[in-house]
PDB file of C-alpha atoms in Angstrom:
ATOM      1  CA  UNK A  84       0.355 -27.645  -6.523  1.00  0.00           C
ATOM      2  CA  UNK A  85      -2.330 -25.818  -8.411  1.00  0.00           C
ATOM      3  CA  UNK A  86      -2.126 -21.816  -7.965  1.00  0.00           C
ATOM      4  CA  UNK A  87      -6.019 -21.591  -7.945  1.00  0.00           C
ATOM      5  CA  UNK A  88      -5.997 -24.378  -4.737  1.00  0.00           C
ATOM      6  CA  UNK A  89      -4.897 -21.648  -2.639  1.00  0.00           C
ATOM      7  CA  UNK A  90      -6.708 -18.589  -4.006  1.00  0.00           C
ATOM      8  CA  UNK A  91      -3.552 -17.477  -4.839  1.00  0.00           C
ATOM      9  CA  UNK A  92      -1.788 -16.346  -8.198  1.00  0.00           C
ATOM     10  CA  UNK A  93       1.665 -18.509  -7.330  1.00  0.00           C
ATOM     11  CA  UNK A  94       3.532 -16.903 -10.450  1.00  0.00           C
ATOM     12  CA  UNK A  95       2.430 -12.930  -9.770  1.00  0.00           C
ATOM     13  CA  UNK A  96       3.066 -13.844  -6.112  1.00  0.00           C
ATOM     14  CA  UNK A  97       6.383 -15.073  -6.977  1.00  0.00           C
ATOM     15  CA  UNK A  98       7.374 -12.344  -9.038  1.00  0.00           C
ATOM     16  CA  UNK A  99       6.010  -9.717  -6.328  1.00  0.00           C
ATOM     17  CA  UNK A 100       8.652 -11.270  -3.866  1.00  0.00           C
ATOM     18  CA  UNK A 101      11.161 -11.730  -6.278  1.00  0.00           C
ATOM     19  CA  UNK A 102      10.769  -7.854  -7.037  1.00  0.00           C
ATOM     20  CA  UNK A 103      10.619  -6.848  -3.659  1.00  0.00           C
ATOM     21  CA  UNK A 104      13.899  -8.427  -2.874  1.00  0.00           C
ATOM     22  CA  UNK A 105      15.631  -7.041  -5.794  1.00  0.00           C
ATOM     23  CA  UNK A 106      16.535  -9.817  -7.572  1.00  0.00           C
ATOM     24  CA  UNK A 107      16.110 -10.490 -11.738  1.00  0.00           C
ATOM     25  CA  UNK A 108      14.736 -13.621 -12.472  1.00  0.00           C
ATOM     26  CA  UNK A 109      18.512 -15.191 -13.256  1.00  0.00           C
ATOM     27  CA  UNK A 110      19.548 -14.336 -10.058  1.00  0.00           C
ATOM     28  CA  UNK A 111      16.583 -16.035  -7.896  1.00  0.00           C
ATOM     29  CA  UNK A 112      17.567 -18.884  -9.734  1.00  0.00           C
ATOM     30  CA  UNK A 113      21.079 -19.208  -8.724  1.00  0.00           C
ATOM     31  CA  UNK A 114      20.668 -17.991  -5.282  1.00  0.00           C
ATOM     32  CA  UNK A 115      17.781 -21.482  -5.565  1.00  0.00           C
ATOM     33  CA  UNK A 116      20.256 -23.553  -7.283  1.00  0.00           C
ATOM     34  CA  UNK A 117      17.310 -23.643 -10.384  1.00  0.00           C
ATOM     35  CA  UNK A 118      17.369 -23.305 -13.547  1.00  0.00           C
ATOM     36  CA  UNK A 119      16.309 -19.397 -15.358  1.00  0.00           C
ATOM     37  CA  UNK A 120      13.247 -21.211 -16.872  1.00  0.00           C
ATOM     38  CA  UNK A 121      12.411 -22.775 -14.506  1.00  0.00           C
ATOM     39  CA  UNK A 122      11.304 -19.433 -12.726  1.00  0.00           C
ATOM     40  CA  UNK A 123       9.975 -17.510 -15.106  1.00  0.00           C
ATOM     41  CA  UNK A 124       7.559 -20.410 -16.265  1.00  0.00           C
ATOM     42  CA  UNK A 125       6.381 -20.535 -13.008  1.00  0.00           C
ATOM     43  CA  UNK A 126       6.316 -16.620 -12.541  1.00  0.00           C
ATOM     44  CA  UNK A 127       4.131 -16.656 -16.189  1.00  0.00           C
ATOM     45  CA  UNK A 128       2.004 -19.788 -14.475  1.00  0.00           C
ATOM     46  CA  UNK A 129       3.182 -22.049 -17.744  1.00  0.00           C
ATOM     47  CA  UNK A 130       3.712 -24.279 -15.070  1.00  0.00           C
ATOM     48  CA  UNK A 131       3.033 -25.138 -11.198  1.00  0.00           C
ATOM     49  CA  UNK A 132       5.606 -26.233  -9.109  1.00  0.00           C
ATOM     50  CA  UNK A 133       5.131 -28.857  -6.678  1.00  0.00           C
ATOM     51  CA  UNK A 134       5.385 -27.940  -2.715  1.00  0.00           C
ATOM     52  CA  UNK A 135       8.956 -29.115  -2.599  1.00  0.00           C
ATOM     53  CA  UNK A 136       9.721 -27.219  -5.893  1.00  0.00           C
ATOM     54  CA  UNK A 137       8.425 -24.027  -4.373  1.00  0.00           C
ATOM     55  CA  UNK A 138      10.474 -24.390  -1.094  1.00  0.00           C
ATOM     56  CA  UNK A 139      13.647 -24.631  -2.988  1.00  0.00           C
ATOM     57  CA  UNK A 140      12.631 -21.908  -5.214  1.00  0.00           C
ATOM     58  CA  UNK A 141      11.514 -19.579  -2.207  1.00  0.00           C
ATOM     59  CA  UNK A 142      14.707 -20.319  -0.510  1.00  0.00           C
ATOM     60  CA  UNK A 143      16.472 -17.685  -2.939  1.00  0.00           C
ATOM     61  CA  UNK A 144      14.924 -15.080  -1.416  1.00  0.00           C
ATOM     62  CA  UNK A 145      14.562 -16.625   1.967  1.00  0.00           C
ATOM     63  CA  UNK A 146      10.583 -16.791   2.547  1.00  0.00           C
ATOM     64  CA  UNK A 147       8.748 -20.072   4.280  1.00  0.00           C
ATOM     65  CA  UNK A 148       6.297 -21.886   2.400  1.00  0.00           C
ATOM     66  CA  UNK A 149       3.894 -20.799   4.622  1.00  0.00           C
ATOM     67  CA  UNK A 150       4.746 -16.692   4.754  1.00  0.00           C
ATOM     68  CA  UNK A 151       4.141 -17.194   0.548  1.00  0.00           C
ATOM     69  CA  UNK A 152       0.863 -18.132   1.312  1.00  0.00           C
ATOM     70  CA  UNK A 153      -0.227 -16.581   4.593  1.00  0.00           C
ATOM     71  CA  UNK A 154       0.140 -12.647   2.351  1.00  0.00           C
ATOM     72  CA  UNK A 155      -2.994 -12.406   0.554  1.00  0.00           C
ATOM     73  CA  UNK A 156      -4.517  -9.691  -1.897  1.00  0.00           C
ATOM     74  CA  UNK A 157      -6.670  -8.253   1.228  1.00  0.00           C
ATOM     75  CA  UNK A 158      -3.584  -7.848   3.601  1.00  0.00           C
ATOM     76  CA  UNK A 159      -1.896  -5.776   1.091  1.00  0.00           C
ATOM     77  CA  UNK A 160      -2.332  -2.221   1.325  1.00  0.00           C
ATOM     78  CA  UNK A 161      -5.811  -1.157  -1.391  1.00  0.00           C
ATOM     79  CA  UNK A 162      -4.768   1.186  -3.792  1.00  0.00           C
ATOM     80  CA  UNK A 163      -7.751   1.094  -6.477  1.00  0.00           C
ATOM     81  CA  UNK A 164     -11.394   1.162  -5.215  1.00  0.00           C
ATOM     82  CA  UNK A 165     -14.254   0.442  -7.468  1.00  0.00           C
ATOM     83  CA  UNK A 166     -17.314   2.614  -6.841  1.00  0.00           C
ATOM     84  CA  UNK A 167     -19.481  -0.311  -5.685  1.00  0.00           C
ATOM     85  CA  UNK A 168     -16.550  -0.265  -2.630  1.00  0.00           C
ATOM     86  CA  UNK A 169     -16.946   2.942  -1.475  1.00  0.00           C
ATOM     87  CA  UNK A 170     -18.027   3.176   1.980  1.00  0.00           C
ATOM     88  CA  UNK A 171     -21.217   5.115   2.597  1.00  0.00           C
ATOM     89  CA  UNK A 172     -20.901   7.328   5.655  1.00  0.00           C
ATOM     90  CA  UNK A 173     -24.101   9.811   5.321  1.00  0.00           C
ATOM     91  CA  UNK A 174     -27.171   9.168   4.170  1.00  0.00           C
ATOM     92  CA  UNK A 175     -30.599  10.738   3.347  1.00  0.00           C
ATOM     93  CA  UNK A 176     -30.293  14.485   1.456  1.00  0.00           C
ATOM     94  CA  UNK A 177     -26.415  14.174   1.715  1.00  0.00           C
ATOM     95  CA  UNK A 178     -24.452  10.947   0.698  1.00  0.00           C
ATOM     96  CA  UNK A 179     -21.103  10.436   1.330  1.00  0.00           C
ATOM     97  CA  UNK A 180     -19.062   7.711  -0.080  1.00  0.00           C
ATOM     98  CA  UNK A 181     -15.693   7.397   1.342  1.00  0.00           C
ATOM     99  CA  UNK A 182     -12.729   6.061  -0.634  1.00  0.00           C
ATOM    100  CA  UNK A 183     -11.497   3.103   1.594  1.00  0.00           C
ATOM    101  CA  UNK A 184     -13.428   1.719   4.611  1.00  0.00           C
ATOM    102  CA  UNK A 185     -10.810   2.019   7.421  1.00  0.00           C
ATOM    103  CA  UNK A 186      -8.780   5.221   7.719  1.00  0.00           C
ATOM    104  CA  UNK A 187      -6.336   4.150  10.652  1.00  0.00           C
ATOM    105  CA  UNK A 188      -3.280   5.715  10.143  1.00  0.00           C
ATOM    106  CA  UNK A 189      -4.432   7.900   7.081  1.00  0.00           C
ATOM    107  CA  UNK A 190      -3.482  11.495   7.000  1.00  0.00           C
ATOM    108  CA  UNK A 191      -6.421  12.117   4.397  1.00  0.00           C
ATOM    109  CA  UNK A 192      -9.653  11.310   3.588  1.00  0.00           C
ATOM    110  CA  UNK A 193     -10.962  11.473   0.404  1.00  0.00           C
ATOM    111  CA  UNK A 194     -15.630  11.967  -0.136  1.00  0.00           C
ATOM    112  CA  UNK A 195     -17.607  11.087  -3.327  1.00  0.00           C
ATOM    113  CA  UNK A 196     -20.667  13.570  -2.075  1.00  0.00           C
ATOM    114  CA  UNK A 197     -24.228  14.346  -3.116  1.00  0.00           C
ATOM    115  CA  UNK A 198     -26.620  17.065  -2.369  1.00  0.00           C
ATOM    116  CA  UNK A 199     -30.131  16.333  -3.071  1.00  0.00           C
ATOM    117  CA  UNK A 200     -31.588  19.760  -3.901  1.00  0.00           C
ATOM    118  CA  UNK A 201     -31.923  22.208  -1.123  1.00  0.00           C
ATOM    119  CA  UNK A 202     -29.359  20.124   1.280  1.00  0.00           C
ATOM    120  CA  UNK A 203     -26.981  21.693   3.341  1.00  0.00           C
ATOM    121  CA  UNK A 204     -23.912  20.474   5.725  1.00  0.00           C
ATOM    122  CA  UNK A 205     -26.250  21.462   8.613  1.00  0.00           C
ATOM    123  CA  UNK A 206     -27.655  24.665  10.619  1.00  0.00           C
ATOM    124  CA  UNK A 207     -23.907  25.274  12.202  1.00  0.00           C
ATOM    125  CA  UNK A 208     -21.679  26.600  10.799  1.00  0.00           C
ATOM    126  CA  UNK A 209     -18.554  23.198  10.599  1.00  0.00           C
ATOM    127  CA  UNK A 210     -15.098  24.043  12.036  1.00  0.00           C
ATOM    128  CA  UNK A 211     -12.195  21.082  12.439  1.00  0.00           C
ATOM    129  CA  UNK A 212      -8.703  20.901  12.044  1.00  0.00           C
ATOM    130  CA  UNK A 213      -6.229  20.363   8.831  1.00  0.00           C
ATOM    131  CA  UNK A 214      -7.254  21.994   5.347  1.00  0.00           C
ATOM    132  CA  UNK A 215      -9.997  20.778   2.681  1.00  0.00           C
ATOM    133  CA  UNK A 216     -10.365  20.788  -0.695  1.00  0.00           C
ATOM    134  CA  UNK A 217     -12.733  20.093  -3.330  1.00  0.00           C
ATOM    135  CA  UNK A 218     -14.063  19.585  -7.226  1.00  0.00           C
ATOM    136  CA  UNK A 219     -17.325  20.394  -7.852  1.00  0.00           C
ATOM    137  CA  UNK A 220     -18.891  17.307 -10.955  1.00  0.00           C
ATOM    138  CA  UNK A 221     -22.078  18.977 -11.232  1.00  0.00           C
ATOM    139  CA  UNK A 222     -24.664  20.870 -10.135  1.00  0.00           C
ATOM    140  CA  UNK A 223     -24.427  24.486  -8.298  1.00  0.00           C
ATOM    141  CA  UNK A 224     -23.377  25.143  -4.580  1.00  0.00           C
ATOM    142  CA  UNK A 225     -22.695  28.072  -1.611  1.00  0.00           C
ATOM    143  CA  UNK A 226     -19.539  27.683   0.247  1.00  0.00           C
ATOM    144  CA  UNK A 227     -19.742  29.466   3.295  1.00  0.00           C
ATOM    145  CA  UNK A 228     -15.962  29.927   4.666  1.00  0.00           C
ATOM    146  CA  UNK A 229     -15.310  32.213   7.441  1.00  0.00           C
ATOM    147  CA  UNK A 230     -18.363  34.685   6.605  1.00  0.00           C
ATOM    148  CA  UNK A 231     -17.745  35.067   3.170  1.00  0.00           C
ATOM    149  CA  UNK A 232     -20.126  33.117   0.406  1.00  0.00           C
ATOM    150  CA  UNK A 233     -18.993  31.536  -3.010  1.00  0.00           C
ATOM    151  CA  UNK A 234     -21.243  29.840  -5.926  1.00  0.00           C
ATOM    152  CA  UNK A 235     -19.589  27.396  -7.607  1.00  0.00           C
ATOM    153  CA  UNK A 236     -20.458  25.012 -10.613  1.00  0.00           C
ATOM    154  CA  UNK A 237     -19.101  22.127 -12.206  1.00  0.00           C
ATOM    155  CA  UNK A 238     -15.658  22.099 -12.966  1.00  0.00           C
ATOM    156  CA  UNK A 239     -15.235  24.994 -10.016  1.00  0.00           C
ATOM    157  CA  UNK A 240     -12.909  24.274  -6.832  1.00  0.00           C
ATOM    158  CA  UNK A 241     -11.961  25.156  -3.920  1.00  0.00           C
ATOM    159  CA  UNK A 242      -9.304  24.408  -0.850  1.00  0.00           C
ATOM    160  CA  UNK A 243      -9.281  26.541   2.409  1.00  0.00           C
ATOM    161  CA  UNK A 244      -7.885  25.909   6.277  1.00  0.00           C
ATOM    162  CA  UNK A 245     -11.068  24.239   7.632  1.00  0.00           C
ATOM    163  CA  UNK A 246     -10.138  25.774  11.314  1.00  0.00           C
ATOM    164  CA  UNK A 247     -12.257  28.652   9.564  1.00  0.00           C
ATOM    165  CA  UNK A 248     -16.246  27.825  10.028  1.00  0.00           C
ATOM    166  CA  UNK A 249     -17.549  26.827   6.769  1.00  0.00           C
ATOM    167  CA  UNK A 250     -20.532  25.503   4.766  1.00  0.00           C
ATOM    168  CA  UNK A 251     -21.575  24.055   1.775  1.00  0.00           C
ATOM    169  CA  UNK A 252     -25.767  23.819   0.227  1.00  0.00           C
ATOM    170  CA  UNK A 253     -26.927  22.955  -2.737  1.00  0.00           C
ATOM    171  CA  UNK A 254     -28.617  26.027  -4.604  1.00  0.00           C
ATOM    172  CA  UNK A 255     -29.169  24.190  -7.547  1.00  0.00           C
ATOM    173  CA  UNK A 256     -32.671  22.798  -8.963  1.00  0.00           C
ATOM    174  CA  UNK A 257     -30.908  18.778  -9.318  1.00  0.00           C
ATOM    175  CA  UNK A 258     -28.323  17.065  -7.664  1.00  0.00           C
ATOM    176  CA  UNK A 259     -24.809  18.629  -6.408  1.00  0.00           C
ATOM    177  CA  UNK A 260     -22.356  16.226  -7.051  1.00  0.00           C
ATOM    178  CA  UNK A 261     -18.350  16.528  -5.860  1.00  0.00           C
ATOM    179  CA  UNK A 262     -15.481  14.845  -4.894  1.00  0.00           C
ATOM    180  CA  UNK A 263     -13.750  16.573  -1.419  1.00  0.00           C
ATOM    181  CA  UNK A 264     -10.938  15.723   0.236  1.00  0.00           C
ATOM    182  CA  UNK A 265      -9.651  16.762   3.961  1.00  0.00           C
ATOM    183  CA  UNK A 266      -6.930  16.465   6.204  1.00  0.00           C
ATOM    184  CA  UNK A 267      -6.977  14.466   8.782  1.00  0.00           C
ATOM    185  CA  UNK A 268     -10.103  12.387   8.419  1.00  0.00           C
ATOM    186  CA  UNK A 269     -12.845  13.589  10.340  1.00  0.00           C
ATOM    187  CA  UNK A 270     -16.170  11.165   9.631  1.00  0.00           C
TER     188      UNK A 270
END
């Protein structure tokens, strides 16, 4: 069996099971009646087992032959996303790129936003449950929270109860760039 025939990596796959189930390599082998190197060469893909080899191999842990395979990459839970993966939510004067594409279940969401100059969040004044919080990467901005007006610049934060109304411009000549983050989601 070739690990590539199943756009799979057999030996980190292996090894993410083996982990999982708390068991050292030595031990998988015994439970699997194989031998120590015998699973670690085929944990370092020095080797590929054949189907049969697998089964007995996966038996130490118990898995099927087909549960190995049927876990890919995408069913496991994304934990690093690359910028060309961000999900773009808002467009025209104000982008936002949101980290991760479905928030089911999240408790937070997490904005890459831009400001063209002279944007604003909109004529009202925004008011939603949970808290928000935010780190200005360039540029110069108003926050409007509850009546009372802030500038901030780059490297400048902020983090208030977003029950209260708020609202954020750009007052800066180029782009306002940040990174915000709010509980729960709300786009």
């Amino acid at each position: 069996m070739n690990a590539g025939s199943f756009d799979i990596d057999v030996g980190a796959r292996l090894r993410e099971l083996r982990l999982a189930a708390g068991l050292s390599q030595r031990a998988l082998a015994k439970r699997a009646g194989v031998s120590n190197a015998t699973v670690s060469m085929v944990e370092g893909n020095r080797v590929s087992p054949s189907v049969s080899g697998l089964r007995q191999i996966l038996s130490g842990i118990p898995i099927s032959l087909s549960d190995f395979f049927a876990e890919t990459k995408s069913d496991r839970e994304q934990v690093v996303f690359r910028a060309s993966e961000l999900k773009e939510i808002a467009g025209g004067p104000i982008s936002f790129r949101q980290v991760g594409a479905n928030l089911d279940g999240r408790q937070l969401q997490m904005l890459h936003e831009r400001y063209k100059a002279g944007a604003e969040s909109g004529k009202a004044m925004l008011s939603h449950q949970g808290e928000e919080a935010g780190l200005v990467i360039r540029g110069r901005m108003l926050l409007e929270v509850a009546g009372t007006r802030y500038e901030l610049s780059a490297g400048d934060a902020y983090f208030f109860d977003s029950r209260k109304p708020h609202s954020f411009r750009n007052i800066g000549e180029g782009e306002l760039e940040l990174v915000s983050a709010c509980t729960p989601p709300t786009f």
